[in-house]
PDB file of C-alpha atoms in Angstrom:
ATOM      1  CA  MET R   1      -4.236  -8.076   1.282  1.00  0.00           C
ATOM      2  CA  SER R   2      -5.675  -5.856  -1.406  1.00  0.00           C
ATOM      3  CA  ASP R   3      -3.758  -5.632  -4.649  1.00  0.00           C
ATOM      4  CA  LYS R   4      -4.599  -1.922  -4.589  1.00  0.00           C
ATOM      5  CA  ILE R   5      -2.270  -1.322  -1.613  1.00  0.00           C
ATOM      6  CA  VAL R   6       1.373  -0.760  -2.479  1.00  0.00           C
ATOM      7  CA  HIS R   7       4.104  -1.913  -0.110  1.00  0.00           C
ATOM      8  CA  THR R   8       6.809   0.627  -0.768  1.00  0.00           C
ATOM      9  CA  SER R   9      10.437   0.714   0.307  1.00  0.00           C
ATOM     10  CA  ASP R  10      13.265   3.178   0.788  1.00  0.00           C
ATOM     11  CA  ALA R  11      14.296   2.593  -2.830  1.00  0.00           C
ATOM     12  CA  ALA R  12      10.809   2.963  -4.315  1.00  0.00           C
ATOM     13  CA  PHE R  13       9.346   5.610  -1.994  1.00  0.00           C
ATOM     14  CA  ASP R  14       9.903   8.598  -4.288  1.00  0.00           C
ATOM     15  CA  ALA R  15       8.269   6.903  -7.284  1.00  0.00           C
ATOM     16  CA  ASP R  16       5.450   5.295  -5.289  1.00  0.00           C
ATOM     17  CA  VAL R  17       4.566   8.279  -3.118  1.00  0.00           C
ATOM     18  CA  LEU R  18       6.241  11.596  -3.857  1.00  0.00           C
ATOM     19  CA  GLU R  19       5.986  11.426  -7.650  1.00  0.00           C
ATOM     20  CA  ASN R  20       2.491   9.922  -7.691  1.00  0.00           C
ATOM     21  CA  SER R  21      -0.177  12.026  -9.393  1.00  0.00           C
ATOM     22  CA  LYS R  22      -2.933  10.842  -7.029  1.00  0.00           C
ATOM     23  CA  ALA R  23      -3.410  11.684  -3.384  1.00  0.00           C
ATOM     24  CA  VAL R  24      -1.574   9.119  -1.246  1.00  0.00           C
ATOM     25  CA  LEU R  25      -2.675   7.705   2.083  1.00  0.00           C
ATOM     26  CA  LEU R  26       0.572   6.536   3.659  1.00  0.00           C
ATOM     27  CA  ASP R  27       0.681   4.002   6.492  1.00  0.00           C
ATOM     28  CA  PHE R  28       3.895   3.629   8.482  1.00  0.00           C
ATOM     29  CA  TRP R  29       3.576   0.222  10.149  1.00  0.00           C
ATOM     30  CA  ALA R  30       5.471  -2.606  11.808  1.00  0.00           C
ATOM     31  CA  GLU R  31       4.716  -6.306  12.180  1.00  0.00           C
ATOM     32  CA  TRP R  32       4.859  -6.037  15.995  1.00  0.00           C
ATOM     33  CA  CYS R  33       2.476  -3.025  16.146  1.00  0.00           C
ATOM     34  CA  GLY R  34      -0.966  -3.904  17.500  1.00  0.00           C
ATOM     35  CA  PRO R  35      -2.720  -0.713  16.333  1.00  0.00           C
ATOM     36  CA  CYS R  36      -1.159  -1.205  12.878  1.00  0.00           C
ATOM     37  CA  LYS R  37      -2.799  -4.612  12.635  1.00  0.00           C
ATOM     38  CA  MET R  38      -6.111  -3.158  13.783  1.00  0.00           C
ATOM     39  CA  ILE R  39      -6.151  -0.492  11.078  1.00  0.00           C
ATOM     40  CA  ALA R  40      -5.121  -2.828   8.223  1.00  0.00           C
ATOM     41  CA  PRO R  41      -8.661  -4.095   7.416  1.00  0.00           C
ATOM     42  CA  HIS R  42      -9.898  -0.506   7.268  1.00  0.00           C
ATOM     43  CA  LEU R  43      -7.133   0.427   4.831  1.00  0.00           C
ATOM     44  CA  GLU R  44      -8.094  -2.545   2.679  1.00  0.00           C
ATOM     45  CA  ALA R  45     -11.736  -1.407   2.658  1.00  0.00           C
ATOM     46  CA  ILE R  46     -10.692   2.117   1.680  1.00  0.00           C
ATOM     47  CA  ALA R  47      -8.492   0.699  -1.070  1.00  0.00           C
ATOM     48  CA  GLU R  48     -11.391  -1.302  -2.479  1.00  0.00           C
ATOM     49  CA  GLU R  49     -13.766   1.671  -2.305  1.00  0.00           C
ATOM     50  CA  LEU R  50     -11.456   4.460  -3.462  1.00  0.00           C
ATOM     51  CA  GLY R  51      -8.621   2.602  -5.168  1.00  0.00           C
ATOM     52  CA  ASP R  52      -9.103   4.397  -8.470  1.00  0.00           C
ATOM     53  CA  LYS R  53      -9.111   7.833  -6.825  1.00  0.00           C
ATOM     54  CA  ILE R  54      -6.292   7.549  -4.285  1.00  0.00           C
ATOM     55  CA  LYS R  55      -3.233   5.436  -3.739  1.00  0.00           C
ATOM     56  CA  ILE R  56      -2.615   3.646  -0.455  1.00  0.00           C
ATOM     57  CA  ALA R  57       0.986   2.869   0.361  1.00  0.00           C
ATOM     58  CA  LYS R  58       2.482   1.088   3.355  1.00  0.00           C
ATOM     59  CA  VAL R  59       6.016   1.457   4.691  1.00  0.00           C
ATOM     60  CA  ASP R  60       7.388  -1.212   7.027  1.00  0.00           C
ATOM     61  CA  VAL R  61       9.402   0.946   9.430  1.00  0.00           C
ATOM     62  CA  ASP R  62      11.623  -1.933  10.540  1.00  0.00           C
ATOM     63  CA  ASN R  63      12.790  -2.685   7.000  1.00  0.00           C
ATOM     64  CA  ASN R  64      12.761   0.884   5.660  1.00  0.00           C
ATOM     65  CA  GLN R  65      14.297   2.989   8.404  1.00  0.00           C
ATOM     66  CA  GLN R  66      15.645   5.665   6.081  1.00  0.00           C
ATOM     67  CA  THR R  67      12.158   6.604   4.890  1.00  0.00           C
ATOM     68  CA  ALA R  68      10.645   6.327   8.365  1.00  0.00           C
ATOM     69  CA  GLN R  69      13.285   8.651   9.844  1.00  0.00           C
ATOM     70  CA  ALA R  70      12.962  11.193   7.034  1.00  0.00           C
TER      71      ALA R  70
END
């Protein structure tokens, strides 16, 4: 996993995403989600290529239901 991808939570979502000065690519994912696993390597490649220009954040929908529902 790239260190340029932030795993955010309900508690940290505002600071990590909404108050971020960069554009944010946000991935809502779950451990059981096949397509989520398929896209993960692509997100890592984007993070490596554009990590200084954008922020990539991931929200585990099973553990952060408040953010996922909002």
